[in-house]
Amino acid sequence: MAHIAKLRMLFASAFGPAIAVLLFALLIGYAILGPNGILAWGDYTHQLRDSKAELKVVQAERARIANRVNLLNPRHADPDMADEMIRKELNVGHPDEVVVPLK
């Protein structure tokens, strides 16, 4: 009977440290394999590179649109741009017309 009591006391005293070790192992595993862990860092690097490339495309499109807006400023509108917009919006261009760029 004394032997069982010693064994029960041994298990009771080892229960706390065992839970702490399991919790520590769980936290380490989460830090390595989790969604924000070390292994996910490579995915974030790829996503950042892709996002930077997409940002460059969007900035170029924004610059193109800003240029068109500046060309259509009412104070000093570009006649060629205004003519292009009028023909496009009012559908007054003919299918056999050819546009010759000067630059």
mmCIF file of the C-alpha atoms, coordinates in Angstrom:
data_MODEL
# 
_entry.id   MODEL 
# 
loop_
_atom_site.group_PDB 
_atom_site.id 
_atom_site.type_symbol 
_atom_site.label_atom_id 
_atom_site.label_alt_id 
_atom_site.label_comp_id 
_atom_site.label_asym_id 
_atom_site.label_entity_id 
_atom_site.label_seq_id 
_atom_site.pdbx_PDB_ins_code 
_atom_site.Cartn_x 
_atom_site.Cartn_y 
_atom_site.Cartn_z 
_atom_site.occupancy 
_atom_site.B_iso_or_equiv 
_atom_site.pdbx_formal_charge 
_atom_site.auth_seq_id 
_atom_site.auth_comp_id 
_atom_site.auth_asym_id 
_atom_site.auth_atom_id 
_atom_site.pdbx_PDB_model_num 
ATOM 1   C CA . MET A 1 1   ? 0.000   0.000  0.000   1.00 0.00 ? 1   MET A CA 1 
ATOM 2   C CA . ALA A 1 2   ? 2.847   2.359  0.785   1.00 0.00 ? 2   ALA A CA 1 
ATOM 3   C CA . HIS A 1 3   ? 4.331   1.596  -2.596  1.00 0.00 ? 3   HIS A CA 1 
ATOM 4   C CA . ILE A 1 4   ? 1.130   2.779  -4.371  1.00 0.00 ? 4   ILE A CA 1 
ATOM 5   C CA . ALA A 1 5   ? 1.075   5.982  -2.309  1.00 0.00 ? 5   ALA A CA 1 
ATOM 6   C CA . LYS A 1 6   ? 4.678   6.749  -3.263  1.00 0.00 ? 6   LYS A CA 1 
ATOM 7   C CA . LEU A 1 7   ? 3.862   6.122  -6.914  1.00 0.00 ? 7   LEU A CA 1 
ATOM 8   C CA . ARG A 1 8   ? 0.762   8.339  -6.732  1.00 0.00 ? 8   ARG A CA 1 
ATOM 9   C CA . MET A 1 9   ? 2.800   11.121 -5.094  1.00 0.00 ? 9   MET A CA 1 
ATOM 10  C CA . LEU A 1 10  ? 5.481   10.786 -7.780  1.00 0.00 ? 10  LEU A CA 1 
ATOM 11  C CA . PHE A 1 11  ? 2.897   11.142 -10.557 1.00 0.00 ? 11  PHE A CA 1 
ATOM 12  C CA . ALA A 1 12  ? 1.254   14.089 -8.789  1.00 0.00 ? 12  ALA A CA 1 
ATOM 13  C CA . SER A 1 13  ? 4.578   15.895 -8.448  1.00 0.00 ? 13  SER A CA 1 
ATOM 14  C CA . ALA A 1 14  ? 5.490   15.230 -12.111 1.00 0.00 ? 14  ALA A CA 1 
ATOM 15  C CA . PHE A 1 15  ? 2.125   16.386 -13.493 1.00 0.00 ? 15  PHE A CA 1 
ATOM 16  C CA . GLY A 1 16  ? 2.904   20.150 -13.354 1.00 0.00 ? 16  GLY A CA 1 
ATOM 17  C CA . PRO A 1 17  ? 6.317   19.977 -15.078 1.00 0.00 ? 17  PRO A CA 1 
ATOM 18  C CA . ALA A 1 18  ? 4.913   17.570 -17.706 1.00 0.00 ? 18  ALA A CA 1 
ATOM 19  C CA . ILE A 1 19  ? 2.140   20.033 -18.571 1.00 0.00 ? 19  ILE A CA 1 
ATOM 20  C CA . ALA A 1 20  ? 4.710   22.853 -18.722 1.00 0.00 ? 20  ALA A CA 1 
ATOM 21  C CA . VAL A 1 21  ? 6.935   20.848 -21.095 1.00 0.00 ? 21  VAL A CA 1 
ATOM 22  C CA . LEU A 1 22  ? 3.949   20.003 -23.328 1.00 0.00 ? 22  LEU A CA 1 
ATOM 23  C CA . LEU A 1 23  ? 2.841   23.638 -23.379 1.00 0.00 ? 23  LEU A CA 1 
ATOM 24  C CA . PHE A 1 24  ? 6.383   24.762 -24.224 1.00 0.00 ? 24  PHE A CA 1 
ATOM 25  C CA . ALA A 1 25  ? 6.588   22.191 -27.046 1.00 0.00 ? 25  ALA A CA 1 
ATOM 26  C CA . LEU A 1 26  ? 3.232   23.402 -28.360 1.00 0.00 ? 26  LEU A CA 1 
ATOM 27  C CA . LEU A 1 27  ? 4.409   27.018 -28.388 1.00 0.00 ? 27  LEU A CA 1 
ATOM 28  C CA . ILE A 1 28  ? 7.666   26.105 -30.140 1.00 0.00 ? 28  ILE A CA 1 
ATOM 29  C CA . GLY A 1 29  ? 5.746   24.083 -32.734 1.00 0.00 ? 29  GLY A CA 1 
ATOM 30  C CA . TYR A 1 30  ? 3.384   27.003 -33.311 1.00 0.00 ? 30  TYR A CA 1 
ATOM 31  C CA . ALA A 1 31  ? 6.336   29.400 -33.678 1.00 0.00 ? 31  ALA A CA 1 
ATOM 32  C CA . ILE A 1 32  ? 7.868   27.171 -36.348 1.00 0.00 ? 32  ILE A CA 1 
ATOM 33  C CA . LEU A 1 33  ? 4.844   25.719 -38.175 1.00 0.00 ? 33  LEU A CA 1 
ATOM 34  C CA . GLY A 1 34  ? 2.117   28.269 -37.424 1.00 0.00 ? 34  GLY A CA 1 
ATOM 35  C CA . PRO A 1 35  ? 0.614   30.797 -39.836 1.00 0.00 ? 35  PRO A CA 1 
ATOM 36  C CA . ASN A 1 36  ? 3.056   33.458 -38.632 1.00 0.00 ? 36  ASN A CA 1 
ATOM 37  C CA . GLY A 1 37  ? 5.916   31.061 -37.996 1.00 0.00 ? 37  GLY A CA 1 
ATOM 38  C CA . ILE A 1 38  ? 9.370   30.723 -39.428 1.00 0.00 ? 38  ILE A CA 1 
ATOM 39  C CA . LEU A 1 39  ? 8.252   28.485 -42.302 1.00 0.00 ? 39  LEU A CA 1 
ATOM 40  C CA . ALA A 1 40  ? 5.591   31.026 -43.360 1.00 0.00 ? 40  ALA A CA 1 
ATOM 41  C CA . TRP A 1 41  ? 8.267   33.721 -43.711 1.00 0.00 ? 41  TRP A CA 1 
ATOM 42  C CA . GLY A 1 42  ? 9.147   32.522 -47.225 1.00 0.00 ? 42  GLY A CA 1 
ATOM 43  C CA . ASP A 1 43  ? 5.517   32.821 -48.296 1.00 0.00 ? 43  ASP A CA 1 
ATOM 44  C CA . TYR A 1 44  ? 5.412   36.376 -46.959 1.00 0.00 ? 44  TYR A CA 1 
ATOM 45  C CA . THR A 1 45  ? 8.548   37.201 -48.947 1.00 0.00 ? 45  THR A CA 1 
ATOM 46  C CA . HIS A 1 46  ? 6.940   35.898 -52.158 1.00 0.00 ? 46  HIS A CA 1 
ATOM 47  C CA . GLN A 1 47  ? 3.714   37.777 -51.431 1.00 0.00 ? 47  GLN A CA 1 
ATOM 48  C CA . LEU A 1 48  ? 5.674   40.973 -50.797 1.00 0.00 ? 48  LEU A CA 1 
ATOM 49  C CA . ARG A 1 49  ? 7.545   40.617 -54.093 1.00 0.00 ? 49  ARG A CA 1 
ATOM 50  C CA . ASP A 1 50  ? 4.276   39.998 -55.966 1.00 0.00 ? 50  ASP A CA 1 
ATOM 51  C CA . SER A 1 51  ? 2.611   42.942 -54.246 1.00 0.00 ? 51  SER A CA 1 
ATOM 52  C CA . LYS A 1 52  ? 5.490   45.248 -55.158 1.00 0.00 ? 52  LYS A CA 1 
ATOM 53  C CA . ALA A 1 53  ? 5.226   44.188 -58.808 1.00 0.00 ? 53  ALA A CA 1 
ATOM 54  C CA . GLU A 1 54  ? 1.476   44.795 -58.758 1.00 0.00 ? 54  GLU A CA 1 
ATOM 55  C CA . LEU A 1 55  ? 2.065   48.186 -57.117 1.00 0.00 ? 55  LEU A CA 1 
ATOM 56  C CA . LYS A 1 56  ? 4.390   49.209 -59.953 1.00 0.00 ? 56  LYS A CA 1 
ATOM 57  C CA . VAL A 1 57  ? 1.734   48.271 -62.520 1.00 0.00 ? 57  VAL A CA 1 
ATOM 58  C CA . VAL A 1 58  ? -0.936  50.219 -60.649 1.00 0.00 ? 58  VAL A CA 1 
ATOM 59  C CA . GLN A 1 59  ? 1.340   53.256 -60.265 1.00 0.00 ? 59  GLN A CA 1 
ATOM 60  C CA . ALA A 1 60  ? 2.090   53.222 -63.996 1.00 0.00 ? 60  ALA A CA 1 
ATOM 61  C CA . GLU A 1 61  ? -1.635  53.065 -64.779 1.00 0.00 ? 61  GLU A CA 1 
ATOM 62  C CA . ARG A 1 62  ? -2.265  55.889 -62.325 1.00 0.00 ? 62  ARG A CA 1 
ATOM 63  C CA . ALA A 1 63  ? 0.438   58.013 -63.975 1.00 0.00 ? 63  ALA A CA 1 
ATOM 64  C CA . ARG A 1 64  ? -1.096  57.326 -67.396 1.00 0.00 ? 64  ARG A CA 1 
ATOM 65  C CA . ILE A 1 65  ? -4.534  58.397 -66.191 1.00 0.00 ? 65  ILE A CA 1 
ATOM 66  C CA . ALA A 1 66  ? -3.101  61.490 -64.463 1.00 0.00 ? 66  ALA A CA 1 
ATOM 67  C CA . ASN A 1 67  ? -1.417  62.459 -67.761 1.00 0.00 ? 67  ASN A CA 1 
ATOM 68  C CA . ARG A 1 68  ? -4.720  62.142 -69.625 1.00 0.00 ? 68  ARG A CA 1 
ATOM 69  C CA . VAL A 1 69  ? -6.443  64.267 -66.982 1.00 0.00 ? 69  VAL A CA 1 
ATOM 70  C CA . ASN A 1 70  ? -3.760  66.944 -67.312 1.00 0.00 ? 70  ASN A CA 1 
ATOM 71  C CA . LEU A 1 71  ? -4.146  66.924 -71.094 1.00 0.00 ? 71  LEU A CA 1 
ATOM 72  C CA . LEU A 1 72  ? -7.891  67.512 -70.727 1.00 0.00 ? 72  LEU A CA 1 
ATOM 73  C CA . ASN A 1 73  ? -7.570  70.415 -68.283 1.00 0.00 ? 73  ASN A CA 1 
ATOM 74  C CA . PRO A 1 74  ? -10.176 73.032 -69.333 1.00 0.00 ? 74  PRO A CA 1 
ATOM 75  C CA . ARG A 1 75  ? -7.675  75.900 -69.044 1.00 0.00 ? 75  ARG A CA 1 
ATOM 76  C CA . HIS A 1 76  ? -5.273  74.442 -71.604 1.00 0.00 ? 76  HIS A CA 1 
ATOM 77  C CA . ALA A 1 77  ? -6.764  71.352 -73.200 1.00 0.00 ? 77  ALA A CA 1 
ATOM 78  C CA . ASP A 1 78  ? -4.713  69.447 -75.747 1.00 0.00 ? 78  ASP A CA 1 
ATOM 79  C CA . PRO A 1 79  ? -6.633  69.685 -79.039 1.00 0.00 ? 79  PRO A CA 1 
ATOM 80  C CA . ASP A 1 80  ? -5.647  66.183 -80.169 1.00 0.00 ? 80  ASP A CA 1 
ATOM 81  C CA . MET A 1 81  ? -6.767  64.628 -76.901 1.00 0.00 ? 81  MET A CA 1 
ATOM 82  C CA . ALA A 1 82  ? -10.030 66.554 -76.974 1.00 0.00 ? 82  ALA A CA 1 
ATOM 83  C CA . ASP A 1 83  ? -10.647 65.454 -80.575 1.00 0.00 ? 83  ASP A CA 1 
ATOM 84  C CA . GLU A 1 84  ? -9.923  61.844 -79.660 1.00 0.00 ? 84  GLU A CA 1 
ATOM 85  C CA . MET A 1 85  ? -12.303 61.950 -76.699 1.00 0.00 ? 85  MET A CA 1 
ATOM 86  C CA . ILE A 1 86  ? -15.065 63.604 -78.735 1.00 0.00 ? 86  ILE A CA 1 
ATOM 87  C CA . ARG A 1 87  ? -14.810 61.057 -81.529 1.00 0.00 ? 87  ARG A CA 1 
ATOM 88  C CA . LYS A 1 88  ? -14.756 58.201 -79.038 1.00 0.00 ? 88  LYS A CA 1 
ATOM 89  C CA . GLU A 1 89  ? -17.656 59.372 -76.871 1.00 0.00 ? 89  GLU A CA 1 
ATOM 90  C CA . LEU A 1 90  ? -19.914 60.636 -79.666 1.00 0.00 ? 90  LEU A CA 1 
ATOM 91  C CA . ASN A 1 91  ? -19.046 57.788 -82.016 1.00 0.00 ? 91  ASN A CA 1 
ATOM 92  C CA . VAL A 1 92  ? -18.374 60.099 -84.955 1.00 0.00 ? 92  VAL A CA 1 
ATOM 93  C CA . GLY A 1 93  ? -15.307 58.267 -86.215 1.00 0.00 ? 93  GLY A CA 1 
ATOM 94  C CA . HIS A 1 94  ? -15.532 56.215 -89.345 1.00 0.00 ? 94  HIS A CA 1 
ATOM 95  C CA . PRO A 1 95  ? -14.382 52.592 -89.489 1.00 0.00 ? 95  PRO A CA 1 
ATOM 96  C CA . ASP A 1 96  ? -12.031 53.303 -92.382 1.00 0.00 ? 96  ASP A CA 1 
ATOM 97  C CA . GLU A 1 97  ? -10.173 56.144 -90.590 1.00 0.00 ? 97  GLU A CA 1 
ATOM 98  C CA . VAL A 1 98  ? -6.531  55.549 -89.800 1.00 0.00 ? 98  VAL A CA 1 
ATOM 99  C CA . VAL A 1 99  ? -4.819  57.216 -86.844 1.00 0.00 ? 99  VAL A CA 1 
ATOM 100 C CA . VAL A 1 100 ? -1.232  58.193 -87.555 1.00 0.00 ? 100 VAL A CA 1 
ATOM 101 C CA . PRO A 1 101 ? 0.821   58.891 -84.418 1.00 0.00 ? 101 PRO A CA 1 
ATOM 102 C CA . LEU A 1 102 ? 3.206   61.823 -84.834 1.00 0.00 ? 102 LEU A CA 1 
ATOM 103 C CA . LYS A 1 103 ? 5.691   60.696 -82.207 1.00 0.00 ? 103 LYS A CA 1 
# 
